[in-house]
Amino acid sequence: MVYEANGRQSKKWTTFVHERIENGDFSPPFNMVESDHDIALEDTDRIHGRSALVNNVRAASSLAGAIRSTLGPKGLDKMLVEEDGSALVTNDGVTVIETANVEHPTARMLIDASSSQDRAARDGTTTTILLVAEMLQNALELVRMGVHPSVIVNGFEIALKESLLEIARLSIDANNVQKKRVVMTSLHGKGDSSLCEKISSLAILAAENLSEEKGEVDLERFRIKRIQVGVGNVMETDLVNGLMLLKSRVDVSSSKDSGSGNVAIIDGGLERAKLEINASIEVESPEALKEFHKRSIKRIEEKIEHLSSIGVDLLVVREGIEDEVISLLTKLGIVAYRRFERKDLELLSKITGAKPVRDPSRITEADLGRFSGRSEESIADVKHTLIEGEGVGMTLVVKGSSPAIREETIRIFDDAIGVAHRLNSSPGILPGGGATQSHLARHLRSFSQTQSGREQLAIEAYASALESIPMILAENAGMDPVDAILSLSADQKSSGSWMGLDLEKGKNRSMMENGVLDPEFVVRHALSGATEAAISVLRIDDVLWARTDPSTPDWQEDIEDYSSDSP
Ligand code: ADP
Ligand code: MG
């Protein structure tokens, strides 16, 4: 649907040959023992040399073509229709291509680059794909002019290195106001603007709380629980400190809230032992059965007395608690909660410092944690409990009557906190609106003059690929892309490199004033990821696939058209 070369089921891919041709020979690598290979490769279809490159570049371009119109705040949406007819409207490049049923191996390499961008930087996914496709198209032009792919690879590596140095020179560290603008820029087009503004503020706040915490990847995923409440307005969505749960204490006669105290976390249950499926016990009389039952309850009671003796005030149990022991818990002043998801236990452990222990009779004072407060309230007739502590842990309470809007709000928050949290450790920011890419292109063009040989041409090709970003942004906003890039380049020369495209007004403006700011780590990762992907495609000289399926993948049918291109 999205990728034009996709359609019928294609053959299973077996091999790519990544051929680095250091010696300047770009002819097919199997020349020497061609006849042997012909036998070995009997059941293998093969394209090589320039045909392979042409075919791969076409695949990259058609993938980029499918998402080009989504780039930037003025980008259009795509409707993705599943086989069952369900539809998703999105403007997110990575969602579009991950949903599309793409089988061309080169296209898959690009999708991998974009997914890696999503994982590492949470943004810049469309940009990554567009950059790879532009780099490859420009590289193909050079190959047609007789420049060897390994020279282009060298040139691209030099250009990337120089670009990263220049990015460091251009970037500044964000203050708090700018951080919020960065997060809002990354949310452009993802939802209603007042909602995005609200969510950006919450994300900045959450990220600030996380800023002192170290040593965990994806901290922002584990330390913030997301819950949905089906009442009120989505604009009432809020962030609370602590772990909020959709449940109430086991004994409603115990107190509804409490101040600080000791908490124990049991990663198991306070239940009678269950018999294995095939096990049976023989009882001689009903009394013996009763006695057996009494004894197992007694054992649980002993565990509870142990908990009380080490000073537990709040007990959190992952599995069940036997109803018959609840009154004892209350009598000993222990407020208990049962049936927790493991990830909630983990978060509670971070918040209170309590160490989850499987067997309650083995728990010691050292395993206990401290909570600073516990309270219960009813929201929309559902009991909620909030447990707070010294450790960092939060809950996003998403309100709103429509489940679809609540889900969307969570997605927006995930993107926002992803960027906001990463800004803590990498606070560098760059001008958006195509300014950074336009600046880099100008810089690389003058830098290329200092290089000798044909690499110069490759560096210029790389510069032009970067310029495609402002051009596509302009195009998607209904501006003339060529005029836009020429005037942007001129304005940057006279007024500095923070001048970028104001897509609302159709002219250039300082991106600092306009508040259109991109995180440095997103731009860096997109550039490195795109260059790496383009280089891997350029190094493929031979494509082999097993002849197992009688149907020919339709992206392969074009090969004949390019046979005259082959060296
Ligand atoms: P990606 O998936 O690559 O993040 P987006 O559709 O989010 O793609 O577009 C990001 C690009 O849009 C960035 O280059 C950013 O600078 C630019 N951009 C975002 N908001 C604006 C704006 N208000 N004006 C101009 N450019 C913008
Ligand atoms: Mg984006």
Tab-separated table of N, CA and C in Angstrom, residues 249 258-266 307 311-317 329 333-337 340 348 352 354 368-376 385-388:
chain	number	residue	atom	x	y	z
A	249	ARG	N	-7.392	-1.012	50.031
A	249	ARG	CA	-6.804	-1.910	51.027
A	249	ARG	C	-7.690	-3.141	51.242
A	258	SER	N	-2.645	7.191	55.935
A	258	SER	CA	-1.700	7.174	57.050
A	258	SER	C	-0.491	8.034	56.714
A	259	GLY	N	0.205	8.418	57.775
A	259	GLY	CA	1.441	9.194	57.592
A	259	GLY	C	2.570	8.247	57.256
A	260	SER	N	3.792	8.585	57.651
A	260	SER	CA	4.925	7.770	57.237
A	260	SER	C	5.016	6.466	58.031
A	261	GLY	N	5.751	5.516	57.520
A	261	GLY	CA	5.918	4.248	58.214
A	261	GLY	C	6.781	3.289	57.421
A	262	ASN	N	6.864	2.044	57.943
A	262	ASN	CA	7.678	1.024	57.273
A	262	ASN	C	6.834	0.183	56.328
A	263	VAL	N	7.402	-0.110	55.179
A	263	VAL	CA	6.670	-0.915	54.211
A	263	VAL	C	7.456	-2.184	53.872
A	264	ALA	N	6.718	-3.302	53.778
A	264	ALA	CA	7.330	-4.565	53.330
A	264	ALA	C	6.692	-4.959	52.005
A	265	ILE	N	7.529	-5.433	51.078
A	265	ILE	CA	7.001	-5.891	49.787
A	265	ILE	C	7.228	-7.404	49.695
A	266	ILE	N	6.136	-8.158	49.545
A	266	ILE	CA	6.246	-9.613	49.413
A	266	ILE	C	6.037	-9.991	47.956
A	307	LEU	N	6.113	-10.309	60.729
A	307	LEU	CA	6.119	-8.996	60.066
A	307	LEU	C	5.851	-7.883	61.074
A	311	GLY	N	8.191	-4.480	62.755
A	311	GLY	CA	7.712	-3.083	62.645
A	311	GLY	C	7.070	-2.711	61.315
A	312	VAL	N	6.440	-3.688	60.628
A	312	VAL	CA	5.793	-3.360	59.351
A	312	VAL	C	4.468	-2.624	59.591
A	313	ASP	N	4.292	-1.483	58.893
A	313	ASP	CA	3.023	-0.753	58.964
A	313	ASP	C	2.182	-0.965	57.708
A	314	LEU	N	2.897	-1.104	56.596
A	314	LEU	CA	2.206	-1.235	55.309
A	314	LEU	C	2.748	-2.483	54.616
A	315	LEU	N	1.809	-3.347	54.190
A	315	LEU	CA	2.230	-4.603	53.569
A	315	LEU	C	1.676	-4.674	52.154
A	316	VAL	N	2.574	-4.928	51.211
A	316	VAL	CA	2.164	-5.003	49.813
A	316	VAL	C	2.529	-6.393	49.299
A	317	VAL	N	1.534	-7.130	48.825
A	317	VAL	CA	1.731	-8.531	48.466
A	317	VAL	C	1.404	-8.733	46.994
A	329	LEU	N	-4.210	-9.014	60.610
A	329	LEU	CA	-3.394	-7.901	60.089
A	329	LEU	C	-3.880	-6.580	60.690
A	333	GLY	N	-2.241	-3.735	63.403
A	333	GLY	CA	-1.975	-2.389	62.869
A	333	GLY	C	-1.275	-2.380	61.515
A	334	ILE	N	-1.432	-3.472	60.759
A	334	ILE	CA	-0.801	-3.506	59.425
A	334	ILE	C	-1.876	-3.284	58.358
A	335	VAL	N	-1.672	-2.274	57.519
A	335	VAL	CA	-2.593	-2.049	56.397
A	335	VAL	C	-2.025	-2.812	55.200
A	336	ALA	N	-2.884	-3.639	54.585
A	336	ALA	CA	-2.339	-4.505	53.530
A	336	ALA	C	-3.046	-4.308	52.194
A	337	TYR	N	-2.266	-4.534	51.135
A	337	TYR	CA	-2.772	-4.495	49.754
A	337	TYR	C	-2.337	-5.782	49.069
A	340	PHE	N	-0.640	-7.359	43.053
A	340	PHE	CA	0.086	-6.293	42.349
A	340	PHE	C	0.736	-6.844	41.095
A	348	LEU	N	7.350	0.616	43.256
A	348	LEU	CA	7.175	0.886	44.689
A	348	LEU	C	8.489	0.662	45.439
A	352	THR	N	10.200	3.522	47.729
A	352	THR	CA	10.302	3.378	49.188
A	352	THR	C	11.625	2.779	49.640
A	354	ALA	N	12.157	-0.357	49.683
A	354	ALA	CA	11.907	-1.703	50.215
A	354	ALA	C	12.390	-2.755	49.232
A	368	LEU	N	13.065	-3.742	54.763
A	368	LEU	CA	11.926	-2.817	54.796
A	368	LEU	C	12.273	-1.486	54.146
A	369	GLY	N	11.242	-0.810	53.640
A	369	GLY	CA	11.427	0.539	53.091
A	369	GLY	C	10.590	1.523	53.875
A	370	ARG	N	10.711	2.814	53.516
A	370	ARG	CA	9.917	3.843	54.192
A	370	ARG	C	8.967	4.483	53.198
A	371	PHE	N	7.711	4.624	53.593
A	371	PHE	CA	6.799	5.434	52.765
A	371	PHE	C	6.500	6.699	53.544
A	372	SER	N	6.275	7.798	52.811
A	372	SER	CA	6.054	9.064	53.516
A	372	SER	C	4.576	9.362	53.663
A	373	GLY	N	3.744	8.681	52.924
A	373	GLY	CA	2.311	8.899	53.071
A	373	GLY	C	1.528	7.907	52.227
A	374	ARG	N	0.289	7.645	52.685
A	374	ARG	CA	-0.580	6.760	51.901
A	374	ARG	C	-1.987	7.336	51.989
A	375	SER	N	-2.656	7.425	50.854
A	375	SER	CA	-4.023	7.952	50.896
A	375	SER	C	-4.885	7.273	49.849
A	376	GLU	N	-6.184	7.200	50.158
A	376	GLU	CA	-7.118	6.609	49.202
A	376	GLU	C	-8.173	7.637	48.857
A	385	THR	N	-5.443	4.314	45.251
A	385	THR	CA	-4.538	4.480	46.388
A	385	THR	C	-3.241	5.104	45.898
A	386	LEU	N	-2.764	6.080	46.650
A	386	LEU	CA	-1.497	6.720	46.306
A	386	LEU	C	-0.494	6.442	47.413
A	387	ILE	N	0.659	5.899	47.042
A	387	ILE	CA	1.717	5.657	48.026
A	387	ILE	C	2.925	6.502	47.639
A	388	GLU	N	3.387	7.317	48.577
A	388	GLU	CA	4.511	8.204	48.283
A	388	GLU	C	5.736	7.835	49.107
